[in-house]
Every structure is written in C-alpha cells, then in structure tokens.
PDB file of C-alpha atoms and ligand atoms in Angstrom:
ATOM      1  CA  MET A  11      85.260  95.488  72.250  1.00 96.00           C
ATOM      2  CA  LYS A  12      84.583  94.682  75.872  1.00 98.00           C
ATOM      3  CA  THR A  13      83.083  96.768  78.637  1.00 98.00           C
ATOM      4  CA  VAL A  14      82.563  96.318  82.329  1.00 98.00           C
ATOM      5  CA  CYS A  15      79.026  97.347  83.322  1.00 98.00           C
ATOM      6  CA  LEU A  16      78.256  98.048  86.933  1.00 98.00           C
ATOM      7  CA  ILE A  17      74.884  96.363  87.445  1.00 97.00           C
ATOM      8  CA  SER A  18      73.289  97.210  90.778  1.00 94.00           C
ATOM      9  CA  GLY A  19      69.927  95.620  90.074  1.00 95.00           C
ATOM     10  CA  GLY A  20      68.341  99.069  89.743  1.00 94.00           C
ATOM     11  CA  LEU A  21      66.766 100.700  86.740  1.00 96.00           C
ATOM     12  CA  ASP A  22      69.550 103.137  85.800  1.00 96.00           C
ATOM     13  CA  SER A  23      72.371 100.615  85.617  1.00 97.00           C
ATOM     14  CA  PHE A  24      70.040  98.347  83.586  1.00 98.00           C
ATOM     15  CA  VAL A  25      69.481 101.077  80.982  1.00 98.00           C
ATOM     16  CA  SER A  26      73.173 102.011  81.021  1.00 98.00           C
ATOM     17  CA  ALA A  27      74.152  98.385  80.318  1.00 98.00           C
ATOM     18  CA  GLY A  28      71.479  98.217  77.597  1.00 98.00           C
ATOM     19  CA  ILE A  29      73.088 101.242  75.940  1.00 98.00           C
ATOM     20  CA  ALA A  30      76.524  99.583  76.185  1.00 98.00           C
ATOM     21  CA  ARG A  31      75.170  96.563  74.345  1.00 98.00           C
ATOM     22  CA  LYS A  32      73.600  98.818  71.711  1.00 97.00           C
ATOM     23  CA  ASP A  33      76.973 100.579  71.375  1.00 98.00           C
ATOM     24  CA  GLY A  34      78.401  97.218  70.309  1.00 98.00           C
ATOM     25  CA  TYR A  35      80.250  96.117  73.421  1.00 98.00           C
ATOM     26  CA  GLU A  36      80.538  92.607  74.859  1.00 98.00           C
ATOM     27  CA  LEU A  37      79.204  92.989  78.391  1.00 98.00           C
ATOM     28  CA  TYR A  38      80.999  91.981  81.573  1.00 98.00           C
ATOM     29  CA  GLY A  39      78.679  92.618  84.492  1.00 98.00           C
ATOM     30  CA  LEU A  40      79.898  93.607  87.939  1.00 98.00           C
ATOM     31  CA  THR A  41      77.625  93.661  90.980  1.00 97.00           C
ATOM     32  CA  ILE A  42      78.777  94.645  94.443  1.00 95.00           C
ATOM     33  CA  ASP A  43      77.308  93.129  97.579  1.00 94.00           C
ATOM     34  CA  TYR A  44      78.337  95.875 100.030  1.00 89.00           C
ATOM     35  CA  SER A  45      76.112  94.875 102.945  1.00 84.00           C
ATOM     36  CA  GLN A  46      73.296  97.072 101.661  1.00 83.00           C
ATOM     37  CA  LYS A  47      69.957  96.649 103.423  1.00 74.00           C
ATOM     38  CA  HIS A  48      68.280  96.173 100.067  1.00 79.00           C
ATOM     39  CA  LYS A  49      70.302  93.044  99.290  1.00 83.00           C
ATOM     40  CA  LYS A  50      67.374  91.986  97.231  1.00 87.00           C
ATOM     41  CA  GLU A  51      68.738  94.141  94.421  1.00 90.00           C
ATOM     42  CA  ILE A  52      71.488  91.550  93.907  1.00 93.00           C
ATOM     43  CA  GLU A  53      68.897  88.956  92.881  1.00 95.00           C
ATOM     44  CA  TYR A  54      67.560  91.510  90.409  1.00 96.00           C
ATOM     45  CA  ALA A  55      71.102  92.183  89.149  1.00 97.00           C
ATOM     46  CA  LYS A  56      71.334  88.464  88.322  1.00 98.00           C
ATOM     47  CA  LYS A  57      68.049  88.640  86.418  1.00 98.00           C
ATOM     48  CA  ILE A  58      69.245  91.701  84.499  1.00 98.00           C
ATOM     49  CA  ALA A  59      72.574  90.038  83.661  1.00 98.00           C
ATOM     50  CA  GLY A  60      70.602  87.060  82.320  1.00 98.00           C
ATOM     51  CA  PHE A  61      68.237  89.263  80.316  1.00 98.00           C
ATOM     52  CA  LEU A  62      71.163  91.132  78.736  1.00 98.00           C
ATOM     53  CA  ASN A  63      72.975  87.866  78.126  1.00 97.00           C
ATOM     54  CA  VAL A  64      76.264  89.163  79.519  1.00 98.00           C
ATOM     55  CA  ASP A  65      79.466  87.266  78.763  1.00 98.00           C
ATOM     56  CA  GLU A  66      80.327  87.110  82.458  1.00 98.00           C
ATOM     57  CA  HIS A  67      78.754  88.330  85.686  1.00 98.00           C
ATOM     58  CA  LYS A  68      80.933  88.868  88.754  1.00 98.00           C
ATOM     59  CA  ILE A  69      79.383  89.447  92.153  1.00 97.00           C
ATOM     60  CA  ILE A  70      81.916  90.793  94.614  1.00 96.00           C
ATOM     61  CA  THR A  71      81.327  91.033  98.347  1.00 95.00           C
ATOM     62  CA  ILE A  72      82.829  93.885 100.365  1.00 94.00           C
ATOM     63  CA  ASP A  73      81.689  94.625 103.884  1.00 91.00           C
ATOM     64  CA  LEU A  74      80.841  98.320 104.104  1.00 88.00           C
ATOM     65  CA  SER A  75      78.550  97.879 107.114  1.00 86.00           C
ATOM     66  CA  PHE A  76      80.945 100.002 109.209  1.00 88.00           C
ATOM     67  CA  LEU A  77      80.009 103.070 107.165  1.00 83.00           C
ATOM     68  CA  SER A  78      77.392 105.521 108.432  1.00 78.00           C
ATOM     69  CA  SER A  79      74.663 105.498 105.814  1.00 78.00           C
ATOM     70  CA  ALA A  80      70.986 104.704 105.885  1.00 75.00           C
ATOM     71  CA  LEU A  81      71.720 102.043 103.265  1.00 75.00           C
ATOM     72  CA  THR A  82      74.303 100.160 105.349  1.00 77.00           C
ATOM     73  CA  SER A  83      73.814 101.031 109.013  1.00 75.00           C
ATOM     74  CA  ARG A  84      71.064  99.516 111.155  1.00 75.00           C
ATOM     75  CA  ASN A  85      71.118 102.643 113.332  1.00 78.00           C
ATOM     76  CA  ILE A  86      70.085 105.018 110.536  1.00 76.00           C
ATOM     77  CA  LYS A  87      66.574 104.733 109.148  1.00 79.00           C
ATOM     78  CA  ILE A  88      65.708 104.877 105.456  1.00 75.00           C
ATOM     79  CA  PRO A  89      63.810 108.163 104.934  1.00 75.00           C
ATOM     80  CA  GLU A  90      60.128 107.868 104.086  1.00 75.00           C
ATOM     81  CA  LYS A  91      60.082 110.956 101.914  1.00 70.00           C
ATOM     82  CA  PRO A  92      62.463 112.791  99.576  1.00 66.00           C
ATOM     83  CA  VAL A  93      65.089 114.971 101.266  1.00 67.00           C
ATOM     84  CA  THR A  94      67.181 117.930 100.184  1.00 71.00           C
ATOM     85  CA  GLY A  95      70.968 118.307 100.382  1.00 72.00           C
ATOM     86  CA  ILE A  96      73.229 115.262 100.738  1.00 75.00           C
ATOM     87  CA  PRO A  97      70.778 112.585 101.942  1.00 75.00           C
ATOM     88  CA  VAL A  98      71.342 109.997 104.689  1.00 76.00           C
ATOM     89  CA  THR A  99      71.244 107.353 101.956  1.00 76.00           C
ATOM     90  CA  TYR A 100      74.595 108.672 100.695  1.00 79.00           C
ATOM     91  CA  VAL A 101      77.242 105.974 101.268  1.00 81.00           C
ATOM     92  CA  PRO A 102      80.677 107.505 101.930  1.00 84.00           C
ATOM     93  CA  ALA A 103      82.771 107.412  98.741  1.00 87.00           C
ATOM     94  CA  ARG A 104      80.703 104.542  97.315  1.00 90.00           C
ATOM     95  CA  ASN A 105      81.164 105.318  93.647  1.00 92.00           C
ATOM     96  CA  THR A 106      84.906 105.838  94.112  1.00 95.00           C
ATOM     97  CA  ILE A 107      85.103 102.362  95.668  1.00 95.00           C
ATOM     98  CA  PHE A 108      82.881 100.772  92.988  1.00 96.00           C
ATOM     99  CA  ILE A 109      84.602 102.375  90.012  1.00 97.00           C
ATOM    100  CA  SER A 110      88.010 101.317  91.331  1.00 97.00           C
ATOM    101  CA  LEU A 111      86.794  97.691  91.412  1.00 97.00           C
ATOM    102  CA  ALA A 112      85.335  98.074  87.911  1.00 98.00           C
ATOM    103  CA  LEU A 113      88.642  99.529  86.741  1.00 98.00           C
ATOM    104  CA  ALA A 114      90.610  96.598  88.136  1.00 98.00           C
ATOM    105  CA  TYR A 115      88.209  94.189  86.427  1.00 98.00           C
ATOM    106  CA  ALA A 116      88.374  96.165  83.178  1.00 98.00           C
ATOM    107  CA  GLU A 117      92.148  96.104  83.062  1.00 97.00           C
ATOM    108  CA  ASN A 118      92.183  92.421  83.958  1.00 97.00           C
ATOM    109  CA  ILE A 119      90.002  91.453  80.972  1.00 98.00           C
ATOM    110  CA  ASN A 120      91.474  94.137  78.694  1.00 98.00           C
ATOM    111  CA  ALA A 121      88.183  96.020  78.419  1.00 98.00           C
ATOM    112  CA  ASP A 122      87.945  99.338  76.616  1.00 98.00           C
ATOM    113  CA  ALA A 123      85.261 100.933  78.733  1.00 98.00           C
ATOM    114  CA  ILE A 124      83.322 100.991  81.985  1.00 98.00           C
ATOM    115  CA  TYR A 125      79.597 101.857  81.857  1.00 98.00           C
ATOM    116  CA  LEU A 126      77.996 103.442  84.872  1.00 97.00           C
ATOM    117  CA  GLY A 127      74.344 104.307  85.325  1.00 95.00           C
ATOM    118  CA  ILE A 128      74.955 107.318  87.520  1.00 91.00           C
ATOM    119  CA  ASN A 129      72.853 110.393  87.147  1.00 87.00           C
ATOM    120  CA  HIS A 130      73.022 113.827  88.732  1.00 83.00           C
ATOM    121  CA  ILE A 131      69.616 115.191  87.790  1.00 77.00           C
ATOM    122  CA  ASP A 132      67.389 113.235  90.145  1.00 68.00           C
ATOM    123  CA  TYR A 133      70.136 112.585  92.711  1.00 64.00           C
ATOM    124  CA  SER A 134      71.683 116.039  92.846  1.00 59.00           C
ATOM    125  CA  GLY A 135      72.685 115.546  96.477  1.00 73.00           C
ATOM    126  CA  TYR A 136      75.301 112.887  95.693  1.00 81.00           C
ATOM    127  CA  PRO A 137      78.765 114.425  95.129  1.00 85.00           C
ATOM    128  CA  ASP A 138      80.040 111.303  93.354  1.00 86.00           C
ATOM    129  CA  CYS A 139      77.365 111.461  90.643  1.00 87.00           C
ATOM    130  CA  ARG A 140      78.379 114.784  89.092  1.00 88.00           C
ATOM    131  CA  PRO A 141      79.970 115.309  85.651  1.00 90.00           C
ATOM    132  CA  GLU A 142      83.063 116.997  87.179  1.00 92.00           C
ATOM    133  CA  TYR A 143      83.583 113.913  89.347  1.00 93.00           C
ATOM    134  CA  ILE A 144      83.490 111.634  86.291  1.00 95.00           C
ATOM    135  CA  GLU A 145      85.888 113.904  84.411  1.00 96.00           C
ATOM    136  CA  ALA A 146      88.362 113.815  87.295  1.00 97.00           C
ATOM    137  CA  TYR A 147      88.048 110.023  87.588  1.00 97.00           C
ATOM    138  CA  GLN A 148      88.789 109.627  83.872  1.00 98.00           C
ATOM    139  CA  LYS A 149      92.019 111.604  84.382  1.00 98.00           C
ATOM    140  CA  LEU A 150      92.939 109.242  87.212  1.00 98.00           C
ATOM    141  CA  ILE A 151      92.245 106.177  85.041  1.00 98.00           C
ATOM    142  CA  ASN A 152      94.498 107.574  82.319  1.00 98.00           C
ATOM    143  CA  ILE A 153      97.502 107.427  84.649  1.00 97.00           C
ATOM    144  CA  ALA A 154      96.431 104.604  86.963  1.00 96.00           C
ATOM    145  CA  THR A 155      96.783 101.349  85.049  1.00 96.00           C
ATOM    146  CA  GLN A 156      99.330  99.412  83.052  1.00 96.00           C
ATOM    147  CA  LYS A 157      96.958  99.424  80.068  1.00 96.00           C
ATOM    148  CA  THR A 158      96.437 103.188  80.051  1.00 96.00           C
ATOM    149  CA  VAL A 159     100.056 104.223  80.663  1.00 96.00           C
ATOM    150  CA  LYS A 160     101.036 102.022  77.716  1.00 96.00           C
ATOM    151  CA  GLY A 161      98.696 104.030  75.483  1.00 95.00           C
ATOM    152  CA  GLY A 162      95.522 101.922  75.851  1.00 96.00           C
ATOM    153  CA  ARG A 163      92.186 103.472  76.703  1.00 97.00           C
ATOM    154  CA  ILE A 164      89.634 102.637  79.347  1.00 98.00           C
ATOM    155  CA  LEU A 165      86.739 105.058  78.905  1.00 98.00           C
ATOM    156  CA  LEU A 166      84.457 105.846  81.792  1.00 98.00           C
ATOM    157  CA  LYS A 167      81.032 106.111  80.173  1.00 98.00           C
ATOM    158  CA  THR A 168      78.027 107.579  81.954  1.00 97.00           C
ATOM    159  CA  PRO A 169      75.343 107.825  79.269  1.00 97.00           C
ATOM    160  CA  LEU A 170      72.620 108.789  81.760  1.00 96.00           C
ATOM    161  CA  VAL A 171      74.480 111.439  83.730  1.00 93.00           C
ATOM    162  CA  SER A 172      72.419 114.394  82.535  1.00 91.00           C
ATOM    163  CA  LEU A 173      69.075 112.707  81.825  1.00 94.00           C
ATOM    164  CA  SER A 174      65.914 112.844  83.895  1.00 94.00           C
ATOM    165  CA  LYS A 175      64.389 109.661  85.262  1.00 94.00           C
ATOM    166  CA  SER A 176      61.562 109.769  82.720  1.00 96.00           C
ATOM    167  CA  GLU A 177      64.065 110.160  79.841  1.00 97.00           C
ATOM    168  CA  ILE A 178      66.022 107.165  81.177  1.00 97.00           C
ATOM    169  CA  ILE A 179      62.818 105.104  81.348  1.00 98.00           C
ATOM    170  CA  LEU A 180      61.848 106.076  77.797  1.00 98.00           C
ATOM    171  CA  ILE A 181      65.286 105.070  76.464  1.00 98.00           C
ATOM    172  CA  GLY A 182      65.064 101.723  78.269  1.00 98.00           C
ATOM    173  CA  ASN A 183      61.557 101.225  76.946  1.00 98.00           C
ATOM    174  CA  SER A 184      62.724 101.913  73.383  1.00 98.00           C
ATOM    175  CA  MET A 185      65.299  99.113  73.837  1.00 98.00           C
ATOM    176  CA  HIS A 186      62.522  96.796  75.123  1.00 98.00           C
ATOM    177  CA  LEU A 187      64.153  96.353  78.535  1.00 98.00           C
ATOM    178  CA  ASP A 188      61.941  94.470  80.966  1.00 98.00           C
ATOM    179  CA  PHE A 189      61.771  96.823  83.956  1.00 98.00           C
ATOM    180  CA  SER A 190      60.053  94.203  86.100  1.00 97.00           C
ATOM    181  CA  LEU A 191      63.575  92.748  86.431  1.00 97.00           C
ATOM    182  CA  SER A 192      64.892  95.882  88.150  1.00 97.00           C
ATOM    183  CA  TRP A 193      64.623  96.811  91.830  1.00 94.00           C
ATOM    184  CA  SER A 194      64.913 100.381  93.142  1.00 91.00           C
ATOM    185  CA  CYS A 195      63.425 100.331  96.642  1.00 91.00           C
ATOM    186  CA  TYR A 196      65.907 101.047  99.447  1.00 86.00           C
ATOM    187  CA  LYS A 197      63.970  98.662 101.673  1.00 85.00           C
ATOM    188  CA  GLY A 198      64.573  95.050 100.789  1.00 80.00           C
ATOM    189  CA  GLU A 199      61.056  93.887 101.585  1.00 87.00           C
ATOM    190  CA  GLU A 200      58.850  91.573  99.566  1.00 89.00           C
ATOM    191  CA  LYS A 201      57.240  94.373  97.590  1.00 93.00           C
ATOM    192  CA  ALA A 202      58.664  97.824  96.863  1.00 94.00           C
ATOM    193  CA  CYS A 203      57.529 100.333  99.514  1.00 92.00           C
ATOM    194  CA  GLY A 204      56.527 103.145  97.148  1.00 93.00           C
ATOM    195  CA  LYS A 205      57.543 105.746  99.757  1.00 90.00           C
ATOM    196  CA  CYS A 206      61.343 105.858 100.061  1.00 87.00           C
ATOM    197  CA  PRO A 207      63.183 108.482  97.950  1.00 85.00           C
ATOM    198  CA  SER A 208      64.235 105.861  95.396  1.00 88.00           C
ATOM    199  CA  CYS A 209      60.676 104.504  94.947  1.00 92.00           C
ATOM    200  CA  VAL A 210      59.283 108.044  94.691  1.00 91.00           C
ATOM    201  CA  ILE A 211      61.761 109.080  91.987  1.00 91.00           C
ATOM    202  CA  ARG A 212      61.067 105.875  90.064  1.00 94.00           C
ATOM    203  CA  LEU A 213      57.287 106.172  90.262  1.00 96.00           C
ATOM    204  CA  LYS A 214      57.360 109.848  89.223  1.00 95.00           C
ATOM    205  CA  GLY A 215      59.642 108.928  86.326  1.00 96.00           C
ATOM    206  CA  PHE A 216      57.203 106.308  85.014  1.00 97.00           C
ATOM    207  CA  GLU A 217      54.296 108.695  85.440  1.00 97.00           C
ATOM    208  CA  LYS A 218      56.077 111.467  83.527  1.00 97.00           C
ATOM    209  CA  ALA A 219      57.090 109.000  80.816  1.00 97.00           C
ATOM    210  CA  GLY A 220      53.436 107.979  80.480  1.00 98.00           C
ATOM    211  CA  LEU A 221      54.248 104.337  81.224  1.00 98.00           C
ATOM    212  CA  LYS A 222      53.240 101.875  83.903  1.00 97.00           C
ATOM    213  CA  ASP A 223      55.892 100.540  86.274  1.00 97.00           C
ATOM    214  CA  PRO A 224      55.620  96.728  86.015  1.00 96.00           C
ATOM    215  CA  LEU A 225      57.056  96.290  89.519  1.00 93.00           C
ATOM    216  CA  GLU A 226      54.644  95.422  92.332  1.00 92.00           C
ATOM    217  CA  TYR A 227      54.235  97.969  95.128  1.00 94.00           C
ATOM    218  CA  LYS A 228      52.859  97.617  98.648  1.00 91.00           C
TER     219      LYS A 228
HETATM  220 ZN1  LIG B  12      60.975 102.051  98.515  1.00 90.85          ZN
END
C-alpha cells in the first residue's frame, strides 16, 4: 500500500505523515515550493522526509508569486497577531492546487491514498480546510482519474481535520516525532518569530498539551 503525503515542513503535515506510516502505508512525500516567503519550511520538509524514511520525496516548484496573499506577495505583510475571518495569509485555492498535484503523483505511482495535514479547528478561516471541502474533493477524485474510473480507489485522508493543535501535538508526541524538525513560522527568518498567527497557534498548542516546543524562538 502506497500513499502520497503532502509534507510542507510544518507540524501538522508531519503528524499526518506519521499517522500514514502507522496505518501501514509506504510513504511518498510531496513538497511544494510555491514561492512562499517562508521557504525555509522546505529545508524542514527534507528533514521530516528523512526522519520518516520515506520511499521517495518529490519537491515541485510552482511560481504562485502572482497571487495576492501575505505568504506569497511582497506587498502584503505577515500579520503580527491572530486575525478573524479569512486571513491575509490565505493563498487563493492553494489546497485545490496542491491536492491536484498530489493526485497526479498518486495515480502515477498507483498509490491508494493521499494524506493531508489540514485542520479546520485552529484555521477556521480557510475555506479549503473544511470537512465539506474534503468530501467534495473525494467525489471529484472518484471520477477524475484513470485509476478511479476503472474501479480503483485513491482515498483522500485528513486524519487531523477535526483535532485541536494540542491534540495533534500529543498524537505526534506519542509517535515520538521530533518536532524540532518542523517549521511553522510564516516568516522565514533564522529563528521562529513567536508572534505570527502560525507561531501563536503552535505555541498555544504546546502549552495546552503540557509539552515544550523544541524549536528555537526569537
Ligand atoms: Zn512566526
């Protein structure tokens, strides 16, 4: 059994891939370099792929710098505190783009599943992280590929979709994942900033889980 795991370099996709391995899959990692400001996460994705001993790790480059998002556009600043509603860090249709690449890769290697670390509890502002989105995408997959129209299955698995950050951290901890290999900060500086929405959610998650984040902060 093979699965494609989207590995961003962040904590959630690390835990999601860890669960895939525990579920008995051979792991095929996929990391997307989409001109994100925090390119540093790609180096962490490589470390995670090594830690999980994946069978293959593909890093694909697509230039999304034309999109208006705080993560890709130099003209939009990364917020220094958590925001409500759909945040400026939302990248237009990002998960739809990423899952389509994962699907192509999955069909190409005859994988049975795609594991995604998306979560709608702590990122409720992102429309492409909700359970109804995943359900609709699964329906698309079922009619979209040669494998699936011939009766094969490619399951879109999102084991973290309804978990809180602290629950995700506790699951990862129970699998002995080394979180110092994961990067969450939206700013790609030497140390994590500790202030951007992603750092704040991560730090609160560790605190609630009663664990210490091994990553170094400014
Ligand atoms: Zn940060």
